[in-house]
Each structure stands twice: as structure tokens, then as C-alpha cells.
Amino acid sequence: MSDVRPMGLFDIDSANYGTQQGNNAVEGRSIHSNNVPNETDLRISEEEMLRHYPTRDEKIYKLLEVARTIAPTKVPILITGESGTGKETFAKAIHIAGGRERGRFVVANSSNIPANFFEMELFPAQRNPHEYNQNHNNRPQETCSLMLDEVTELEASMQLKLLRILKEQDVNKGAIRRGTAADARIIACSNKNIQDEVNAQRFRNDLFFKLHVIHLEIPALRQRLVDIDFYSEIFLREFNIQFSKNVQLSPTAKQALRTYTWPGNIRELRNVIQRSVLLSTRDYIGVEELHLMRANSRTEVAMGEPLPQVTLRELEQRLILQTLRRMNGNRTHTAKALGISLRALRYKLNELVDCGYEVEGKNI
């Protein structure tokens, strides 16, 4: 498997860079070095971890800290989250944090893995030694990280093989030969509820518990309002440079991005910003240039059907209270979601208290 460049910052739906095997089932992404990895390497810094999975969201900070803590070990990791939340990017960050950046980061599409994948495709050290040395310049056998994308799609025979590898890791531990299947760090990813797949007898219960040692669930983008603003600015800078433009998001466009439900998560946001910058004929992007689906507006979903005999003021009050509850009482996030200042929100909340409403929340 040939050397390829590492995955980019938000390279979620990028082209396949490595030599593809088994009908695009396997993608190898390698960062090689002539030095054997030092098993005593310390964890990378928090700042370095954030460079590989940037965020401003407190929930993601906590996940990254857990990942940074367990990265130097070979404990199996299960990463779940909706499509487009960056599970592969997160797995890559764990690989690098574990000191395996000088080995290989291998991504396998679980629905299309060849029958001899573990024996031949993933671990070339098990091939003919003469062929391996010729093609890999006598590199030492490497510890790699294997990301199994959509792990619930593994066929029954492959589930059994993976289970045996994990059992061997438990039994032999330090006695495992480098470059073998049992030497790999296993990172399983899925956008499904794996417990539901187990209950439906489509996924082995014993394999589920082997993979479930560390479970990291990445929240959807609609649950990370601060990251919507953060990523929007990142992508805006990226595509302004790419298309030699200097456009900005209008205040109404920013508000529209915050209230959209983002079924495609970060991947969809990136595509929306890319399209908007490319097609913009002005120095700013308005709501109409975003081309967001109206049915996915959080405001419309929250309000439901039109309410009869309700004043505009009452509608505003209901929207404020609904948004405050959705933000778990966080007034800063509520103000951002509503597109108003924190001072204006405080004023409106005081009005609600005067009208007899109970208002709770953290003033942060």
C-alpha cells in the first residue's frame, strides 16, 4: 500500500488518496518515518489535539481530552455520531495522539472488506518478506491504527475475525508481534445505534462489548451552536482564498445558519459555504445565497403549525423560552441562537419575569 499524504483539517468527504483495494473498500493514509516509534512518547498537547479536530464546544473539548488520555494505549475505541460529524477526522486525531503518526492510519469500509483483508491487505508485514522489503525500503514493522467505518456493516465472518483479534490483544498483550493484526489499534465507527443492531441480531453481542470499552459519541452540529459560527468562519476563509474572493456572511445569513438543523452536519456546512462563496456576485452572502431547505429550520420545527389568536409579542416570548430550554439555560448560547445581544436577552427575560413566567438559566 503506497504512501499518501495525511488527511486535511476537515477533509471529511475528500477523494481517496491511497492505492485502493477491494472495490474501494480500503484506504491507507500513511505518515512514515525512518525511526521506530518510541513507546514512551508522551501524549500530545491539548493545543495539538485541537489542531487535528478544531472546536469551540465544551462537549467536544471533553471528548478530546478522553481521547488524548487513552490514545497511547491499544484499548479499542467506538466512535458514534451522525453522518458528517467528522468521525474519521476524530479517529485520525486519536491515531496521531497515540504516537502512531509514523505508522499507518488505515480506513476500511466495513461493508466491502475483502475476505483476506486482515491477512493480506492491512498488514503487509505478513506477506512475502522479500516483496515487503523491496516495496517498503526495509522499514521496520509498524504499529498501525485501523478505522472500521460503519462497523455494523461487517459480514458475520469478518465480525468473528475481528473478535478473535481483540481477544488476542487481551490474552497476549505485550507479547504480540509488531506488524501483525493483533498489534493494531482498532477504532470502530458507526452512525447507527449499535445496541439496536445487536438486538436485531445483525451484530455480535460479544463483539459489541469488546468494542465498547471506550465509547465516544460526537454530538450533531445542531447541538453545537458555537461550532456553527466557528466552522463557518474557517470554511469562509478557506474558500475565499481558493476562489480569490473576499465575501462575508451577512448577519441574517449567520442567523439562518444557526437555526438550520444541519442533517449533513459539518460536511453539509462546508458544502453550503463552498457553494455560497463560489456563486456569490456581491461582497456578502445573504440568506438567499445559502439555499438552505426551509423544512429544516429549527425555528419552524419548534413553532409547528401557525397558532391562532396569538400576538406577535406572545410568539416572541414562546420562542425565547423554547430556545432557552433547548440551550439548557445557557443565556449566551440562547442570545446567539436568537441573533440578539446578551443585554437584549436579559431585558426580554426580565419582561417575562414581570409577566409571571419562571425563567431559569446560567448567566454565561
GROMACS .gro file of C-alpha atoms in nm:
model
  364
    1MET     CA    1   0.000   0.000   0.000
    2SER     CA    2   0.156   0.325  -0.114
    3ASP     CA    3   0.247   0.625   0.098
    4VAL     CA    4  -0.004   0.910   0.088
    5ARG     CA    5  -0.048   1.249   0.245
    6PRO     CA    6  -0.227   1.280   0.582
    7MET     CA    7  -0.590   1.380   0.591
    8GLY     CA    8  -0.660   1.750   0.600
    9LEU     CA    9  -0.823   1.950   0.874
   10PHE     CA   10  -1.183   1.896   0.763
   11ASP     CA   11  -1.119   1.654   0.478
   12ILE     CA   12  -1.439   1.467   0.556
   13ASP     CA   13  -1.557   1.386   0.206
   14SER     CA   14  -1.225   1.406   0.026
   15ALA     CA   15  -1.112   1.184  -0.258
   16ASN     CA   16  -0.939   0.855  -0.180
   17TYR     CA   17  -0.566   0.918  -0.176
   18GLY     CA   18  -0.410   0.574  -0.135
   19THR     CA   19  -0.394   0.267  -0.353
   20GLN     CA   20  -0.749   0.133  -0.339
   21GLN     CA   21  -0.814  -0.234  -0.289
   22GLY     CA   22  -1.126  -0.448  -0.290
   23ASN     CA   23  -1.361  -0.215  -0.482
   24ASN     CA   24  -1.259   0.094  -0.286
   25ALA     CA   25  -1.302  -0.089   0.043
   26VAL     CA   26  -0.965   0.010   0.187
   27GLU     CA   27  -0.791   0.343   0.203
   28GLY     CA   28  -0.441   0.364   0.353
   29ARG     CA   29  -0.320   0.701   0.476
   30SER     CA   30   0.038   0.688   0.594
   31ILE     CA   31   0.290   0.917   0.755
   32HIS     CA   32   0.620   0.734   0.756
   33SER     CA   33   0.946   0.799   0.934
   34ASN     CA   34   1.278   0.617   0.932
   35ASN     CA   35   1.267   0.600   1.311
   36VAL     CA   36   1.090   0.332   1.508
   37PRO     CA   37   0.818   0.492   1.726
   38ASN     CA   38   0.924   0.541   2.084
   39GLU     CA   39   0.681   0.353   2.306
   40THR     CA   40   0.744   0.602   2.587
   41ASP     CA   41   0.635   0.906   2.385
   42LEU     CA   42   0.417   1.136   2.595
   43ARG     CA   43   0.072   1.247   2.494
   44ILE     CA   44   0.048   1.536   2.255
   45SER     CA   45  -0.065   1.867   2.398
   46GLU     CA   46  -0.425   1.981   2.417
   47GLU     CA   47  -0.345   2.251   2.161
   48GLU     CA   48  -0.206   1.991   1.919
   49MET     CA   49  -0.517   1.778   1.964
   50LEU     CA   50  -0.736   2.077   1.882
   51ARG     CA   51  -0.534   2.138   1.568
   52HIS     CA   52  -0.644   1.800   1.436
   53TYR     CA   53  -1.007   1.835   1.545
   54PRO     CA   54  -1.077   2.207   1.597
   55THR     CA   55  -1.373   2.304   1.813
   56ARG     CA   56  -1.507   2.568   2.047
   57ASP     CA   57  -1.770   2.342   2.201
   58GLU     CA   58  -1.728   2.228   2.562
   59LYS     CA   59  -1.875   1.883   2.490
   60ILE     CA   60  -1.615   1.820   2.220
   61TYR     CA   61  -1.338   1.950   2.448
   62LYS     CA   62  -1.427   1.678   2.697
   63LEU     CA   63  -1.431   1.407   2.428
   64LEU     CA   64  -1.091   1.520   2.301
   65GLU     CA   65  -0.945   1.506   2.650
   66VAL     CA   66  -1.068   1.148   2.693
   67ALA     CA   67  -0.927   1.060   2.352
   68ARG     CA   68  -0.593   1.222   2.435
   69THR     CA   69  -0.574   1.023   2.758
   70ILE     CA   70  -0.638   0.680   2.606
   71ALA     CA   71  -0.463   0.740   2.271
   72PRO     CA   72  -0.122   0.589   2.371
   73THR     CA   73  -0.293   0.260   2.461
   74LYS     CA   74  -0.439  -0.005   2.232
   75VAL     CA   75  -0.776  -0.010   2.401
   76PRO     CA   76  -1.049  -0.044   2.134
   77ILE     CA   77  -1.247   0.272   2.073
   78LEU     CA   78  -1.603   0.307   1.946
   79ILE     CA   79  -1.690   0.641   1.785
   80THR     CA   80  -2.053   0.708   1.704
   81GLY     CA   81  -2.232   1.008   1.561
   82GLU     CA   82  -2.442   1.119   1.269
   83SER     CA   83  -2.303   1.119   0.918
   84GLY     CA   84  -2.084   1.422   0.858
   85THR     CA   85  -1.985   1.489   1.220
   86GLY     CA   86  -1.620   1.409   1.146
   87LYS     CA   87  -1.578   1.061   1.293
   88GLU     CA   88  -1.287   0.984   1.060
   89THR     CA   89  -1.120   1.315   1.146
   90PHE     CA   90  -1.162   1.230   1.516
   91ALA     CA   91  -1.016   0.883   1.465
   92LYS     CA   92  -0.718   1.034   1.282
   93ALA     CA   93  -0.660   1.270   1.575
   94ILE     CA   94  -0.652   0.969   1.811
   95HIS     CA   95  -0.403   0.793   1.582
   96ILE     CA   96  -0.169   1.092   1.588
   97ALA     CA   97  -0.214   1.149   1.962
   98GLY     CA   98  -0.113   0.788   2.024
   99GLY     CA   99   0.229   0.829   1.865
  100ARG     CA  100   0.125   0.621   1.563
  101GLU     CA  101   0.175   0.901   1.312
  102ARG     CA  102   0.491   0.725   1.195
  103GLY     CA  103   0.290   0.413   1.130
  104ARG     CA  104  -0.015   0.375   0.911
  105PHE     CA  105  -0.369   0.502   0.953
  106VAL     CA  106  -0.588   0.264   0.758
  107VAL     CA  107  -0.954   0.331   0.681
  108ALA     CA  108  -1.168   0.035   0.579
  109ASN     CA  109  -1.523   0.044   0.450
  110SER     CA  110  -1.680  -0.232   0.658
  111SER     CA  111  -1.949  -0.309   0.402
  112ASN     CA  112  -1.694  -0.405   0.137
  113ILE     CA  113  -1.392  -0.562   0.307
  114PRO     CA  114  -1.224  -0.846   0.114
  115ALA     CA  115  -1.227  -1.188   0.280
  116ASN     CA  116  -0.844  -1.185   0.320
  117PHE     CA  117  -0.832  -0.826   0.445
  118PHE     CA  118  -0.674  -0.892   0.784
  119GLU     CA  119  -0.427  -1.144   0.641
  120MET     CA  120  -0.312  -0.958   0.328
  121GLU     CA  121  -0.438  -0.607   0.265
  122LEU     CA  122  -0.396  -0.444   0.603
  123PHE     CA  123  -0.070  -0.586   0.733
  124PRO     CA  124   0.189  -0.618   0.455
  125ALA     CA  125   0.445  -0.749   0.706
  126GLN     CA  126   0.262  -1.080   0.677
  127ARG     CA  127   0.318  -1.100   0.302
  128ASN     CA  128   0.627  -1.244   0.134
  129PRO     CA  129   0.919  -1.085   0.328
  130HIS     CA  130   1.125  -1.031   0.010
  131GLU     CA  131   0.837  -0.850  -0.161
  132TYR     CA  132   0.768  -0.643   0.152
  133ASN     CA  133   1.128  -0.528   0.187
  134GLN     CA  134   1.150  -0.434  -0.182
  135ASN     CA  135   0.834  -0.226  -0.174
  136HIS     CA  136   0.885  -0.065   0.166
  137ASN     CA  137   1.258   0.013   0.172
  138ASN     CA  138   1.330  -0.221   0.464
  139ARG     CA  139   1.114  -0.019   0.701
  140PRO     CA  140   1.062  -0.174   1.044
  141GLN     CA  141   0.729  -0.339   1.105
  142GLU     CA  142   0.484  -0.069   1.200
  143THR     CA  143   0.212  -0.033   1.454
  144CYS     CA  144  -0.095   0.093   1.272
  145SER     CA  145  -0.440   0.222   1.356
  146LEU     CA  146  -0.733   0.059   1.180
  147MET     CA  147  -1.054   0.255   1.148
  148LEU     CA  148  -1.352   0.036   1.059
  149ASP     CA  149  -1.605   0.273   0.905
  150GLU     CA  150  -1.969   0.174   0.965
  151VAL     CA  151  -1.861  -0.130   1.165
  152THR     CA  152  -2.218  -0.263   1.187
  153GLU     CA  153  -2.195  -0.347   0.816
  154LEU     CA  154  -1.929  -0.613   0.874
  155GLU     CA  155  -2.030  -0.957   0.750
  156ALA     CA  156  -2.066  -1.230   1.012
  157SER     CA  157  -1.736  -1.398   0.917
  158MET     CA  158  -1.548  -1.068   0.942
  159GLN     CA  159  -1.711  -0.992   1.276
  160LEU     CA  160  -1.575  -1.324   1.403
  161LYS     CA  161  -1.223  -1.246   1.273
  162LEU     CA  162  -1.229  -0.904   1.441
  163LEU     CA  163  -1.348  -1.061   1.765
  164ARG     CA  164  -1.054  -1.306   1.758
  165ILE     CA  165  -0.809  -1.020   1.705
  166LEU     CA  166  -0.949  -0.830   2.004
  167LYS     CA  167  -0.937  -1.143   2.218
  168GLU     CA  168  -0.574  -1.199   2.122
  169GLN     CA  169  -0.495  -0.844   2.231
  170ASP     CA  170  -0.649  -0.920   2.570
  171VAL     CA  171  -0.470  -1.252   2.619
  172ASN     CA  172  -0.122  -1.184   2.484
  173LYS     CA  173  -0.091  -0.808   2.545
  174GLY     CA  174   0.283  -0.727   2.550
  175ALA     CA  175   0.379  -1.050   2.370
  176ILE     CA  176   0.213  -0.954   2.040
  177ARG     CA  177   0.448  -0.932   1.741
  178ARG     CA  178   0.464  -0.590   1.578
  179GLY     CA  179   0.311  -0.556   1.236
  180THR     CA  180   0.051  -0.826   1.295
  181ALA     CA  181  -0.324  -0.782   1.302
  182ALA     CA  182  -0.335  -0.809   1.680
  183ASP     CA  183  -0.085  -0.522   1.707
  184ALA     CA  184  -0.327  -0.271   1.555
  185ARG     CA  185  -0.526  -0.011   1.744
  186ILE     CA  186  -0.889  -0.076   1.649
  187ILE     CA  187  -1.119   0.225   1.609
  188ALA     CA  188  -1.475   0.132   1.514
  189CYS     CA  189  -1.712   0.399   1.381
  190SER     CA  190  -2.085   0.397   1.317
  191ASN     CA  191  -2.371   0.636   1.257
  192LYS     CA  192  -2.618   0.374   1.380
  193ASN     CA  193  -2.724   0.275   1.730
  194ILE     CA  194  -2.517  -0.041   1.766
  195GLN     CA  195  -2.726  -0.170   2.053
  196ASP     CA  196  -3.024  -0.172   1.815
  197GLU     CA  197  -2.818  -0.376   1.567
  198VAL     CA  198  -2.730  -0.622   1.844
  199ASN     CA  199  -3.095  -0.652   1.947
  200ALA     CA  200  -3.186  -0.720   1.584
  201GLN     CA  201  -2.915  -0.994   1.578
  202ARG     CA  202  -2.727  -0.823   1.294
  203PHE     CA  203  -2.422  -0.757   1.511
  204ARG     CA  204  -2.250  -0.989   1.756
  205ASN     CA  205  -2.318  -0.909   2.119
  206ASP     CA  206  -1.972  -1.027   2.231
  207LEU     CA  207  -1.803  -0.811   1.965
  208PHE     CA  208  -2.009  -0.510   2.071
  209PHE     CA  209  -1.883  -0.539   2.428
  210LYS     CA  210  -1.524  -0.581   2.308
  211LEU     CA  211  -1.551  -0.259   2.107
  212HIS     CA  212  -1.746  -0.071   2.372
  213VAL     CA  213  -1.456  -0.028   2.614
  214ILE     CA  214  -1.430   0.341   2.526
  215HIS     CA  215  -1.735   0.496   2.361
  216LEU     CA  216  -1.708   0.849   2.221
  217GLU     CA  217  -2.032   0.992   2.081
  218ILE     CA  218  -1.982   1.305   1.873
  219PRO     CA  219  -2.277   1.544   1.909
  220ALA     CA  220  -2.457   1.663   1.598
  221LEU     CA  221  -2.368   2.010   1.470
  222ARG     CA  222  -2.715   2.146   1.559
  223GLN     CA  223  -2.624   2.074   1.923
  224ARG     CA  224  -2.304   2.281   1.893
  225LEU     CA  225  -2.415   2.634   1.805
  226VAL     CA  226  -2.077   2.780   1.888
  227ASP     CA  227  -1.916   2.545   1.635
  228ILE     CA  228  -2.159   2.652   1.361
  229ASP     CA  229  -2.014   3.004   1.384
  230PHE     CA  230  -1.660   2.872   1.428
  231TYR     CA  231  -1.664   2.635   1.130
  232SER     CA  232  -1.846   2.887   0.912
  233GLU     CA  233  -1.558   3.130   0.955
  234ILE     CA  234  -1.299   2.857   0.890
  235PHE     CA  235  -1.469   2.748   0.568
  236LEU     CA  236  -1.532   3.108   0.463
  237ARG     CA  237  -1.159   3.184   0.486
  238GLU     CA  238  -1.073   2.861   0.306
  239PHE     CA  239  -1.297   2.925   0.006
  240ASN     CA  240  -1.228   3.297  -0.013
  241ILE     CA  241  -0.866   3.201  -0.067
  242GLN     CA  242  -0.950   2.917  -0.307
  243PHE     CA  243  -1.177   3.130  -0.526
  244SER     CA  244  -0.982   3.458  -0.485
  245LYS     CA  245  -1.275   3.636  -0.322
  246ASN     CA  246  -1.337   3.842  -0.012
  247VAL     CA  247  -1.702   3.784   0.078
  248GLN     CA  248  -1.853   3.781   0.424
  249LEU     CA  249  -2.167   3.637   0.581
  250SER     CA  250  -2.445   3.886   0.643
  251PRO     CA  251  -2.600   3.895   0.994
  252THR     CA  252  -2.919   3.735   0.859
  253ALA     CA  253  -2.717   3.461   0.690
  254LYS     CA  254  -2.536   3.386   1.017
  255GLN     CA  255  -2.869   3.363   1.194
  256ALA     CA  256  -3.003   3.130   0.925
  257LEU     CA  257  -2.701   2.902   0.969
  258ARG     CA  258  -2.762   2.890   1.346
  259THR     CA  259  -3.128   2.796   1.314
  260TYR     CA  260  -3.082   2.535   1.042
  261THR     CA  261  -3.088   2.172   1.166
  262TRP     CA  262  -2.786   2.052   0.958
  263PRO     CA  263  -2.886   1.693   0.875
  264GLY     CA  264  -2.550   1.657   0.698
  265ASN     CA  265  -2.359   1.820   0.986
  266ILE     CA  266  -2.007   1.958   0.922
  267ARG     CA  267  -1.989   1.808   0.574
  268GLU     CA  268  -2.309   1.988   0.473
  269LEU     CA  269  -2.197   2.318   0.628
  270ARG     CA  270  -1.871   2.301   0.435
  271ASN     CA  271  -2.057   2.236   0.110
  272VAL     CA  272  -2.302   2.522   0.176
  273ILE     CA  273  -2.021   2.771   0.239
  274GLN     CA  274  -1.826   2.647  -0.063
  275ARG     CA  275  -2.125   2.686  -0.294
  276SER     CA  276  -2.221   3.025  -0.149
  277VAL     CA  277  -1.872   3.173  -0.189
  278LEU     CA  278  -1.833   3.033  -0.539
  279LEU     CA  279  -2.167   3.169  -0.666
  280SER     CA  280  -2.166   3.499  -0.478
  281THR     CA  281  -2.168   3.809  -0.700
  282ARG     CA  282  -2.160   4.054  -0.409
  283ASP     CA  283  -1.921   4.122  -0.123
  284TYR     CA  284  -2.151   3.946   0.122
  285ILE     CA  285  -2.357   3.627   0.138
  286GLY     CA  286  -2.725   3.672   0.212
  287VAL     CA  287  -2.980   3.413   0.318
  288GLU     CA  288  -3.089   3.358  -0.041
  289GLU     CA  289  -2.735   3.257  -0.145
  290LEU     CA  290  -2.725   2.982   0.120
  291HIS     CA  291  -3.009   2.784  -0.042
  292LEU     CA  292  -3.099   2.615   0.286
  293MET     CA  293  -3.401   2.387   0.295
  294ARG     CA  294  -3.678   2.572   0.480
  295ALA     CA  295  -3.822   2.249   0.619
  296ASN     CA  296  -3.504   2.209   0.824
  297SER     CA  297  -3.527   2.539   1.010
  298ARG     CA  298  -3.518   2.479   1.385
  299THR     CA  299  -3.744   2.781   1.436
  300GLU     CA  300  -4.013   2.642   1.207
  301VAL     CA  301  -3.990   2.297   1.360
  302ALA     CA  302  -4.011   2.440   1.713
  303MET     CA  303  -4.310   2.657   1.635
  304GLY     CA  304  -4.503   2.389   1.446
  305GLU     CA  305  -4.836   2.487   1.294
  306PRO     CA  306  -4.948   2.852   1.296
  307LEU     CA  307  -5.101   2.942   1.630
  308PRO     CA  308  -5.442   3.110   1.613
  309GLN     CA  309  -5.520   3.425   1.812
  310VAL     CA  310  -5.165   3.473   1.936
  311THR     CA  311  -4.999   3.813   1.933
  312LEU     CA  312  -4.656   3.877   1.792
  313ARG     CA  313  -4.528   3.952   2.142
  314GLU     CA  314  -4.660   3.619   2.270
  315LEU     CA  315  -4.493   3.437   1.981
  316GLU     CA  316  -4.165   3.608   2.065
  317GLN     CA  317  -4.196   3.514   2.431
  318ARG     CA  318  -4.263   3.149   2.344
  319LEU     CA  319  -3.967   3.140   2.106
  320ILE     CA  320  -3.736   3.286   2.371
  321LEU     CA  321  -3.847   3.032   2.632
  322GLN     CA  322  -3.822   2.739   2.387
  323THR     CA  323  -3.473   2.844   2.281
  324LEU     CA  324  -3.362   2.893   2.643
  325ARG     CA  325  -3.480   2.541   2.729
  326ARG     CA  326  -3.308   2.396   2.421
  327MET     CA  327  -2.983   2.564   2.527
  328ASN     CA  328  -3.017   2.413   2.878
  329GLY     CA  329  -3.049   2.759   3.030
  330ASN     CA  330  -2.727   2.893   2.877
  331ARG     CA  331  -2.812   3.258   2.808
  332THR     CA  332  -2.507   3.327   2.592
  333HIS     CA  333  -2.594   3.043   2.354
  334THR     CA  334  -2.961   3.145   2.362
  335ALA     CA  335  -2.877   3.501   2.260
  336LYS     CA  336  -2.660   3.373   1.974
  337ALA     CA  337  -2.933   3.138   1.853
  338LEU     CA  338  -3.186   3.421   1.856
  339GLY     CA  339  -2.949   3.664   1.686
  340ILE     CA  340  -2.967   3.924   1.962
  341SER     CA  341  -2.723   4.061   2.215
  342LEU     CA  342  -2.692   3.917   2.563
  343ARG     CA  343  -2.806   4.252   2.701
  344ALA     CA  344  -3.121   4.242   2.486
  345LEU     CA  345  -3.193   3.888   2.600
  346ARG     CA  346  -3.162   3.990   2.965
  347TYR     CA  347  -3.408   4.272   2.906
  348LYS     CA  348  -3.660   4.038   2.742
  349LEU     CA  349  -3.618   3.777   3.017
  350ASN     CA  350  -3.687   4.044   3.280
  351GLU     CA  351  -4.005   4.127   3.088
  352LEU     CA  352  -4.104   3.761   3.101
  353VAL     CA  353  -4.049   3.754   3.478
  354ASP     CA  354  -4.268   4.063   3.515
  355CYS     CA  355  -4.539   3.880   3.316
  356GLY     CA  356  -4.530   3.594   3.565
  357TYR     CA  357  -4.310   3.346   3.373
  358GLU     CA  358  -4.049   3.142   3.559
  359VAL     CA  359  -3.712   3.197   3.396
  360GLU     CA  360  -3.407   2.991   3.482
  361GLY     CA  361  -3.066   2.979   3.328
  362LYS     CA  362  -2.698   3.033   3.367
  363ASN     CA  363  -2.592   3.389   3.304
  364ILE     CA  364  -2.285   3.293   3.099
   0.00000   0.00000   0.00000
